[in-house]
């Protein structure tokens, strides 16, 4: 076996996008820690990848919406100094509007998409900073910038992932840590069954395979992108959006309300 490039801990690795990350990162020379709830799926993927690549592949059965299970995975990130990559991929979605959604299910989605991702990042970062290297890949979604498309809590949770990733880039880039937010469009996985709209009901021309999605996302990482939108044909379109956001930031806080609110008289009085 060749020297490891460090261990990658991947959440939601039992199927879909996470299982493809596991395959690609093992083939790039990483040992793996695969996290998800489905023990059988994790075990069979781990066996296949260990046989095919010779890498060391461990599995951790954990429900990341359970505080006790989440703490167990946090402890692995805090104590295993061999971990150099965290892929925050586990997530669930929904397609239904607010009036057709159960708020308890929405809260559970926030626990997985937001709380687990946040706690795992907090567990990983101090070690990465101490060692002066590490990579965090956060799987967001295009609904982060298009929250009108699916369920609003799902869009909001993915907007959190994007905003949090921007702040991580800002805080950690000069400490040798790479951070990438990946914004997949519709991708052919079981996600859509869980979300309530089977993927075959979507127009085929807007659905990417999970293989292409992950290969494009890793190519984006290699290019040094901090935000990767695998479907967007022209990256300049995203760059203009970011430039407009950043240009506005100097004008977002002021002692004086904007003139359009006509408060001048009260301010003068
Ligand atoms: N597919 C799309 O169109 C699409 C588009 C944009 C973004 N995304 C994002 O991509 C990520 C991966 O989704 P996917 O499309 O690969 O979906 P998927 O095929 O349904 O896979 C989701 C993964 O997350 C795991 N998971 C779900 N609930 C979990 C929990 N409570 N604790 C631990 N693991 C859990 C699942 O494994 P177990 O069931 O074994 O726990 C599975 O491995 C998600 O964050 C999703 O929001 C997907």
mmCIF file of C-alpha atoms and ligand atoms in Angstrom:
data_model
loop_
_atom_site.group_PDB
_atom_site.id
_atom_site.type_symbol
_atom_site.label_atom_id
_atom_site.label_comp_id
_atom_site.label_asym_id
_atom_site.label_seq_id
_atom_site.Cartn_x
_atom_site.Cartn_y
_atom_site.Cartn_z
ATOM 1 C CA UNK A 1 0.000 0.000 0.000
ATOM 2 C CA UNK A 2 1.316 3.462 -0.861
ATOM 3 C CA UNK A 3 1.620 6.121 1.851
ATOM 4 C CA UNK A 4 -1.794 7.569 2.763
ATOM 5 C CA UNK A 5 -2.643 11.115 1.745
ATOM 6 C CA UNK A 6 -4.425 11.381 5.086
ATOM 7 C CA UNK A 7 -7.821 10.128 6.145
ATOM 8 C CA UNK A 8 -11.046 11.558 4.715
ATOM 9 C CA UNK A 9 -14.098 11.448 6.970
ATOM 10 C CA UNK A 10 -17.235 11.510 4.798
ATOM 11 C CA UNK A 11 -20.733 11.875 6.224
ATOM 12 C CA UNK A 12 -23.668 10.379 4.356
ATOM 13 C CA UNK A 13 -21.272 7.965 2.663
ATOM 14 C CA UNK A 14 -23.584 4.941 2.424
ATOM 15 C CA UNK A 15 -25.071 5.952 -0.942
ATOM 16 C CA UNK A 16 -25.453 8.778 -3.471
ATOM 17 C CA UNK A 17 -22.967 11.651 -3.648
ATOM 18 C CA UNK A 18 -21.162 10.627 -0.432
ATOM 19 C CA UNK A 19 -20.482 7.087 -1.723
ATOM 20 C CA UNK A 20 -18.958 8.555 -4.914
ATOM 21 C CA UNK A 21 -16.746 10.871 -2.831
ATOM 22 C CA UNK A 22 -15.614 7.770 -0.924
ATOM 23 C CA UNK A 23 -14.692 6.020 -4.187
ATOM 24 C CA UNK A 24 -12.852 9.016 -5.649
ATOM 25 C CA UNK A 25 -10.984 9.967 -2.476
ATOM 26 C CA UNK A 26 -9.844 6.361 -1.932
ATOM 27 C CA UNK A 27 -8.589 6.298 -5.544
ATOM 28 C CA UNK A 28 -6.738 9.578 -4.830
ATOM 29 C CA UNK A 29 -4.901 7.797 -2.000
ATOM 30 C CA UNK A 30 -6.900 8.706 1.093
ATOM 31 C CA UNK A 31 -7.859 6.286 3.837
ATOM 32 C CA UNK A 32 -11.517 6.642 4.720
ATOM 33 C CA UNK A 33 -13.923 6.908 7.629
ATOM 34 C CA UNK A 34 -17.442 6.449 6.261
ATOM 35 C CA UNK A 35 -20.343 7.729 8.378
ATOM 36 C CA UNK A 36 -24.068 7.018 7.901
ATOM 37 C CA UNK A 37 -26.948 5.095 9.484
ATOM 38 C CA UNK A 38 -27.164 2.072 7.139
ATOM 39 C CA UNK A 39 -24.627 -0.412 8.498
ATOM 40 C CA UNK A 40 -24.949 -2.983 5.683
ATOM 41 C CA UNK A 41 -24.478 -0.419 2.918
ATOM 42 C CA UNK A 42 -21.479 1.087 4.711
ATOM 43 C CA UNK A 43 -19.906 -2.346 5.190
ATOM 44 C CA UNK A 44 -20.314 -3.432 1.580
ATOM 45 C CA UNK A 45 -18.940 -0.121 0.225
ATOM 46 C CA UNK A 46 -16.013 -0.321 2.665
ATOM 47 C CA UNK A 47 -15.230 -3.902 1.566
ATOM 48 C CA UNK A 48 -15.328 -2.990 -2.132
ATOM 49 C CA UNK A 49 -13.161 0.125 -1.736
ATOM 50 C CA UNK A 50 -10.614 -1.616 0.498
ATOM 51 C CA UNK A 51 -10.326 -4.453 -2.059
ATOM 52 C CA UNK A 52 -10.121 -2.162 -5.081
ATOM 53 C CA UNK A 53 -7.773 0.469 -3.689
ATOM 54 C CA UNK A 54 -5.915 -1.186 -0.799
ATOM 55 C CA UNK A 55 -6.796 1.800 1.398
ATOM 56 C CA UNK A 56 -7.806 1.468 5.038
ATOM 57 C CA UNK A 57 -11.582 1.991 5.224
ATOM 58 C CA UNK A 58 -13.445 2.245 8.524
ATOM 59 C CA UNK A 59 -17.177 2.661 9.007
ATOM 60 C CA UNK A 60 -19.120 4.458 11.714
ATOM 61 C CA UNK A 61 -22.813 3.780 12.079
ATOM 62 C CA UNK A 62 -24.321 7.036 13.325
ATOM 63 C CA UNK A 63 -27.549 8.994 13.065
ATOM 64 C CA UNK A 64 -26.249 12.562 12.939
ATOM 65 C CA UNK A 65 -29.590 13.934 14.166
ATOM 66 C CA UNK A 66 -28.981 12.075 17.454
ATOM 67 C CA UNK A 67 -26.879 14.218 19.847
ATOM 68 C CA UNK A 68 -25.105 11.141 21.279
ATOM 69 C CA UNK A 69 -24.185 9.762 17.845
ATOM 70 C CA UNK A 70 -23.079 13.208 16.665
ATOM 71 C CA UNK A 71 -20.777 13.598 19.722
ATOM 72 C CA UNK A 72 -19.174 10.216 18.873
ATOM 73 C CA UNK A 73 -18.291 11.446 15.377
ATOM 74 C CA UNK A 74 -17.107 14.808 16.789
ATOM 75 C CA UNK A 75 -14.763 12.874 19.103
ATOM 76 C CA UNK A 76 -13.254 10.993 16.165
ATOM 77 C CA UNK A 77 -12.535 14.326 14.447
ATOM 78 C CA UNK A 78 -11.056 15.789 17.635
ATOM 79 C CA UNK A 79 -8.795 12.835 18.452
ATOM 80 C CA UNK A 80 -7.705 11.300 15.120
ATOM 81 C CA UNK A 81 -4.802 13.474 13.950
ATOM 82 C CA UNK A 82 -4.631 11.475 10.712
ATOM 83 C CA UNK A 83 -7.826 13.084 9.405
ATOM 84 C CA UNK A 84 -6.995 15.656 6.735
ATOM 85 C CA UNK A 85 -10.299 15.897 4.844
ATOM 86 C CA UNK A 86 -13.850 16.392 6.141
ATOM 87 C CA UNK A 87 -16.672 15.994 3.626
ATOM 88 C CA UNK A 88 -19.859 17.347 5.194
ATOM 89 C CA UNK A 89 -22.229 15.630 2.788
ATOM 90 C CA UNK A 90 -25.052 14.025 4.821
ATOM 91 C CA UNK A 91 -28.260 15.909 4.198
ATOM 92 C CA UNK A 92 -31.948 15.538 3.508
ATOM 93 C CA UNK A 93 -34.260 17.655 1.415
ATOM 94 C CA UNK A 94 -37.926 18.294 0.898
ATOM 95 C CA UNK A 95 -39.966 19.621 -1.986
ATOM 96 C CA UNK A 96 -43.245 20.524 -0.217
ATOM 97 C CA UNK A 97 -44.213 24.136 0.577
ATOM 98 C CA UNK A 98 -44.628 25.376 4.179
ATOM 99 C CA UNK A 99 -48.360 24.688 4.500
ATOM 100 C CA UNK A 100 -47.851 21.072 3.409
ATOM 101 C CA UNK A 101 -44.851 20.417 5.666
ATOM 102 C CA UNK A 102 -44.529 19.057 9.201
ATOM 103 C CA UNK A 103 -42.500 21.494 11.312
ATOM 104 C CA UNK A 104 -40.968 18.615 13.331
ATOM 105 C CA UNK A 105 -39.575 17.194 10.078
ATOM 106 C CA UNK A 106 -38.242 20.668 9.224
ATOM 107 C CA UNK A 107 -36.464 20.835 12.585
ATOM 108 C CA UNK A 108 -34.961 17.386 11.986
ATOM 109 C CA UNK A 109 -33.695 18.619 8.605
ATOM 110 C CA UNK A 110 -32.047 21.593 10.321
ATOM 111 C CA UNK A 111 -30.449 19.213 12.858
ATOM 112 C CA UNK A 112 -28.795 17.252 10.039
ATOM 113 C CA UNK A 113 -28.122 19.902 7.366
ATOM 114 C CA UNK A 114 -27.105 22.706 9.742
ATOM 115 C CA UNK A 115 -26.383 21.555 13.306
ATOM 116 C CA UNK A 116 -24.435 18.384 12.470
ATOM 117 C CA UNK A 117 -22.422 20.134 9.751
ATOM 118 C CA UNK A 118 -21.613 22.981 12.138
ATOM 119 C CA UNK A 119 -20.595 20.765 15.072
ATOM 120 C CA UNK A 120 -18.456 18.503 12.878
ATOM 121 C CA UNK A 121 -16.693 21.535 11.417
ATOM 122 C CA UNK A 122 -16.051 22.916 14.916
ATOM 123 C CA UNK A 123 -14.661 19.501 15.915
ATOM 124 C CA UNK A 124 -12.305 19.297 12.928
ATOM 125 C CA UNK A 125 -10.972 22.843 12.603
ATOM 126 C CA UNK A 126 -8.765 23.173 15.752
ATOM 127 C CA UNK A 127 -6.738 20.093 14.719
ATOM 128 C CA UNK A 128 -6.491 21.300 11.133
ATOM 129 C CA UNK A 129 -5.260 24.708 12.375
ATOM 130 C CA UNK A 130 -2.719 23.095 14.731
ATOM 131 C CA UNK A 131 -1.392 20.891 11.910
ATOM 132 C CA UNK A 132 -1.467 23.750 9.372
ATOM 133 C CA UNK A 133 -3.436 21.798 6.792
ATOM 134 C CA UNK A 134 -6.809 20.275 6.106
ATOM 135 C CA UNK A 135 -9.656 20.376 3.615
ATOM 136 C CA UNK A 136 -13.339 20.920 4.345
ATOM 137 C CA UNK A 137 -15.843 20.178 1.584
ATOM 138 C CA UNK A 138 -19.347 21.342 2.463
ATOM 139 C CA UNK A 139 -22.163 20.055 0.263
ATOM 140 C CA UNK A 140 -24.633 22.905 -0.137
ATOM 141 C CA UNK A 141 -27.053 23.108 -3.104
ATOM 142 C CA UNK A 142 -28.073 25.496 -5.857
ATOM 143 C CA UNK A 143 -31.196 26.181 -3.763
ATOM 144 C CA UNK A 144 -28.854 28.147 -1.460
ATOM 145 C CA UNK A 145 -29.111 30.871 -4.113
ATOM 146 C CA UNK A 146 -32.513 29.804 -5.485
ATOM 147 C CA UNK A 147 -34.610 29.138 -2.358
ATOM 148 C CA UNK A 148 -37.847 29.552 -4.334
ATOM 149 C CA UNK A 149 -37.278 26.209 -6.111
ATOM 150 C CA UNK A 150 -37.883 23.575 -3.377
ATOM 151 C CA UNK A 151 -38.933 23.596 0.288
ATOM 152 C CA UNK A 152 -37.929 26.858 1.987
ATOM 153 C CA UNK A 153 -36.332 25.304 5.065
ATOM 154 C CA UNK A 154 -34.216 23.116 2.796
ATOM 155 C CA UNK A 155 -33.155 26.195 0.804
ATOM 156 C CA UNK A 156 -32.479 28.096 4.034
ATOM 157 C CA UNK A 157 -30.386 25.244 5.433
ATOM 158 C CA UNK A 158 -28.263 25.172 2.277
ATOM 159 C CA UNK A 159 -27.918 28.986 2.300
ATOM 160 C CA UNK A 160 -26.514 28.550 5.821
ATOM 161 C CA UNK A 161 -23.951 26.069 4.457
ATOM 162 C CA UNK A 162 -22.900 28.537 1.755
ATOM 163 C CA UNK A 163 -22.671 31.542 4.123
ATOM 164 C CA UNK A 164 -20.828 29.479 6.765
ATOM 165 C CA UNK A 165 -18.382 28.282 4.087
ATOM 166 C CA UNK A 166 -17.721 31.894 2.977
ATOM 167 C CA UNK A 167 -16.863 32.762 6.585
ATOM 168 C CA UNK A 168 -14.633 29.666 6.924
ATOM 169 C CA UNK A 169 -12.697 30.679 3.799
ATOM 170 C CA UNK A 170 -12.326 34.168 5.297
ATOM 171 C CA UNK A 171 -11.102 32.840 8.676
ATOM 172 C CA UNK A 172 -9.042 29.816 7.634
ATOM 173 C CA UNK A 173 -7.497 30.351 4.182
ATOM 174 C CA UNK A 174 -4.329 31.892 5.652
ATOM 175 C CA UNK A 175 -3.969 28.945 8.068
ATOM 176 C CA UNK A 176 -3.376 26.432 5.289
ATOM 177 C CA UNK A 177 -6.944 25.110 5.316
ATOM 178 C CA UNK A 178 -8.906 24.705 2.110
ATOM 179 C CA UNK A 179 -12.666 25.175 2.241
ATOM 180 C CA UNK A 180 -14.996 24.461 -0.663
ATOM 181 C CA UNK A 181 -18.767 24.797 -0.840
ATOM 182 C CA UNK A 182 -20.274 22.598 -3.543
ATOM 183 C CA UNK A 183 -23.652 23.624 -4.959
ATOM 184 C CA UNK A 184 -25.114 20.661 -6.868
ATOM 185 C CA UNK A 185 -28.158 21.117 -9.060
ATOM 186 C CA UNK A 186 -30.539 18.167 -9.401
ATOM 187 C CA UNK A 187 -28.470 14.989 -9.088
ATOM 188 C CA UNK A 188 -29.681 11.420 -9.692
ATOM 189 C CA UNK A 189 -29.725 9.904 -6.187
ATOM 190 C CA UNK A 190 -32.241 8.591 -3.648
ATOM 191 C CA UNK A 191 -32.374 12.148 -2.272
ATOM 192 C CA UNK A 192 -35.402 12.765 -4.490
ATOM 193 C CA UNK A 193 -37.330 9.765 -3.120
ATOM 194 C CA UNK A 194 -36.717 11.039 0.417
ATOM 195 C CA UNK A 195 -37.700 14.585 -0.650
ATOM 196 C CA UNK A 196 -40.998 13.315 -2.087
ATOM 197 C CA UNK A 197 -40.436 13.863 -5.840
ATOM 198 C CA UNK A 198 -38.856 10.839 -7.590
ATOM 199 C CA UNK A 199 -35.977 11.982 -9.806
ATOM 200 C CA UNK A 200 -37.537 10.472 -12.967
ATOM 201 C CA UNK A 201 -40.261 13.131 -12.728
ATOM 202 C CA UNK A 202 -37.652 15.845 -13.426
ATOM 203 C CA UNK A 203 -36.651 16.782 -16.998
ATOM 204 C CA UNK A 204 -33.650 14.568 -17.838
ATOM 205 C CA UNK A 205 -31.659 17.537 -19.193
ATOM 206 C CA UNK A 206 -31.453 19.161 -15.731
ATOM 207 C CA UNK A 207 -30.345 16.023 -13.841
ATOM 208 C CA UNK A 208 -26.627 15.208 -13.462
ATOM 209 C CA UNK A 209 -25.246 11.791 -12.501
ATOM 210 C CA UNK A 210 -23.641 11.598 -9.055
ATOM 211 C CA UNK A 211 -20.407 10.426 -10.733
ATOM 212 C CA UNK A 212 -20.188 13.543 -12.935
ATOM 213 C CA UNK A 213 -21.200 15.776 -10.028
ATOM 214 C CA UNK A 214 -18.407 14.543 -7.764
ATOM 215 C CA UNK A 215 -15.792 14.453 -10.531
ATOM 216 C CA UNK A 216 -16.625 18.067 -11.445
ATOM 217 C CA UNK A 217 -16.622 19.123 -7.779
ATOM 218 C CA UNK A 218 -13.183 17.566 -7.210
ATOM 219 C CA UNK A 219 -11.905 19.209 -10.410
ATOM 220 C CA UNK A 220 -13.197 22.497 -8.961
ATOM 221 C CA UNK A 221 -11.318 21.787 -5.717
ATOM 222 C CA UNK A 222 -8.136 21.130 -7.714
ATOM 223 C CA UNK A 223 -8.658 24.472 -9.494
ATOM 224 C CA UNK A 224 -8.767 26.181 -6.090
ATOM 225 C CA UNK A 225 -12.446 27.144 -6.309
ATOM 226 C CA UNK A 226 -14.016 28.008 -2.960
ATOM 227 C CA UNK A 227 -17.519 27.726 -4.411
ATOM 228 C CA UNK A 228 -18.196 25.121 -7.091
ATOM 229 C CA UNK A 229 -21.434 24.986 -9.073
ATOM 230 C CA UNK A 230 -20.884 21.966 -11.335
ATOM 231 C CA UNK A 231 -23.836 22.722 -13.667
ATOM 232 C CA UNK A 232 -23.256 26.444 -14.206
ATOM 233 C CA UNK A 233 -21.715 26.768 -17.700
ATOM 234 C CA UNK A 234 -20.035 30.166 -17.232
ATOM 235 C CA UNK A 235 -18.179 30.710 -13.939
ATOM 236 C CA UNK A 236 -17.955 34.438 -14.740
ATOM 237 C CA UNK A 237 -21.687 34.630 -13.945
ATOM 238 C CA UNK A 238 -21.020 33.485 -10.350
ATOM 239 C CA UNK A 239 -17.968 35.735 -10.106
ATOM 240 C CA UNK A 240 -20.113 38.779 -11.035
ATOM 241 C CA UNK A 241 -22.695 37.786 -8.387
ATOM 242 C CA UNK A 242 -19.930 37.555 -5.753
ATOM 243 C CA UNK A 243 -18.315 40.817 -6.859
ATOM 244 C CA UNK A 244 -21.676 42.616 -6.498
ATOM 245 C CA UNK A 245 -22.198 41.119 -3.015
ATOM 246 C CA UNK A 246 -18.724 42.071 -1.828
ATOM 247 C CA UNK A 247 -18.897 45.572 -3.361
ATOM 248 C CA UNK A 248 -22.109 46.243 -1.398
ATOM 249 C CA UNK A 249 -20.618 45.152 1.922
ATOM 250 C CA UNK A 250 -19.020 48.567 2.685
ATOM 251 C CA UNK A 251 -22.438 50.222 2.512
ATOM 252 C CA UNK A 252 -24.474 47.772 4.611
ATOM 253 C CA UNK A 253 -24.107 49.545 7.956
ATOM 254 C CA UNK A 254 -24.775 53.238 8.549
ATOM 255 C CA UNK A 255 -25.999 55.627 11.278
ATOM 256 C CA UNK A 256 -28.336 57.225 8.751
ATOM 257 C CA UNK A 257 -31.386 55.443 7.315
ATOM 258 C CA UNK A 258 -31.460 55.395 3.521
ATOM 259 C CA UNK A 259 -33.086 58.484 1.898
ATOM 260 C CA UNK A 260 -35.899 56.396 0.362
ATOM 261 C CA UNK A 261 -37.442 55.983 3.836
ATOM 262 C CA UNK A 262 -37.903 59.779 4.149
ATOM 263 C CA UNK A 263 -36.838 59.902 7.799
ATOM 264 C CA UNK A 264 -34.701 63.017 7.304
ATOM 265 C CA UNK A 265 -37.143 65.265 9.237
ATOM 266 C CA UNK A 266 -37.099 63.039 12.322
ATOM 267 C CA UNK A 267 -33.289 62.700 12.146
ATOM 268 C CA UNK A 268 -33.004 66.547 11.883
ATOM 269 C CA UNK A 269 -35.496 67.230 14.720
HETATM 270 N N1 LIG B 1 -29.435 14.821 -5.108
HETATM 271 C C1 LIG B 1 -29.596 16.105 -5.370
HETATM 272 O O1 LIG B 1 -30.291 16.512 -6.319
HETATM 273 C C2 LIG B 1 -28.877 17.127 -4.515
HETATM 274 C C3 LIG B 1 -28.833 18.452 -4.982
HETATM 275 C C4 LIG B 1 -28.199 19.428 -4.204
HETATM 276 C C5 LIG B 1 -27.613 19.063 -3.007
HETATM 277 N N2 LIG B 1 -27.682 17.763 -2.583
HETATM 278 C C6 LIG B 1 -27.052 17.463 -1.285
HETATM 279 O O2 LIG B 1 -26.128 16.415 -1.448
HETATM 280 C C7 LIG B 1 -25.965 15.732 -0.203
HETATM 281 C C8 LIG B 1 -26.005 14.240 -0.462
HETATM 282 O O3 LIG B 1 -27.286 13.916 -0.973
HETATM 283 P P1 LIG B 1 -27.550 12.729 -1.997
HETATM 284 O O4 LIG B 1 -28.187 13.312 -3.193
HETATM 285 O O5 LIG B 1 -26.349 11.877 -2.131
HETATM 286 O O6 LIG B 1 -28.717 11.992 -1.163
HETATM 287 P P2 LIG B 1 -28.899 10.458 -0.756
HETATM 288 O O7 LIG B 1 -28.587 9.569 -1.903
HETATM 289 O O8 LIG B 1 -30.272 10.397 -0.125
HETATM 290 O O9 LIG B 1 -27.788 10.236 0.372
HETATM 291 C C9 LIG B 1 -27.864 10.884 1.625
HETATM 292 C C10 LIG B 1 -26.807 10.307 2.533
HETATM 293 O O10 LIG B 1 -26.944 10.904 3.818
HETATM 294 C C11 LIG B 1 -27.101 9.875 4.785
HETATM 295 N N3 LIG B 1 -27.987 10.315 5.857
HETATM 296 C C12 LIG B 1 -29.280 10.705 5.756
HETATM 297 N N4 LIG B 1 -29.762 10.999 6.969
HETATM 298 C C13 LIG B 1 -28.745 10.791 7.855
HETATM 299 C C14 LIG B 1 -28.621 10.901 9.261
HETATM 300 N N5 LIG B 1 -29.663 11.281 10.020
HETATM 301 N N6 LIG B 1 -27.444 10.601 9.840
HETATM 302 C C15 LIG B 1 -26.392 10.194 9.092
HETATM 303 N N7 LIG B 1 -26.437 10.072 7.760
HETATM 304 C C16 LIG B 1 -27.611 10.360 7.156
HETATM 305 C C17 LIG B 1 -27.686 8.683 4.033
HETATM 306 O O11 LIG B 1 -27.321 7.456 4.604
HETATM 307 P P3 LIG B 1 -28.190 6.571 5.639
HETATM 308 O O12 LIG B 1 -29.589 6.543 5.137
HETATM 309 O O13 LIG B 1 -27.456 5.258 5.585
HETATM 310 O O14 LIG B 1 -28.033 7.265 6.949
HETATM 311 C C18 LIG B 1 -26.955 8.811 2.701
HETATM 312 O O15 LIG B 1 -25.684 8.211 2.795
HETATM 313 C C19 LIG B 1 -27.065 16.256 0.717
HETATM 314 O O16 LIG B 1 -26.510 17.202 1.611
HETATM 315 C C20 LIG B 1 -28.032 16.956 -0.232
HETATM 316 O O17 LIG B 1 -28.730 18.004 0.394
HETATM 317 C C21 LIG B 1 -28.285 16.789 -3.304
#
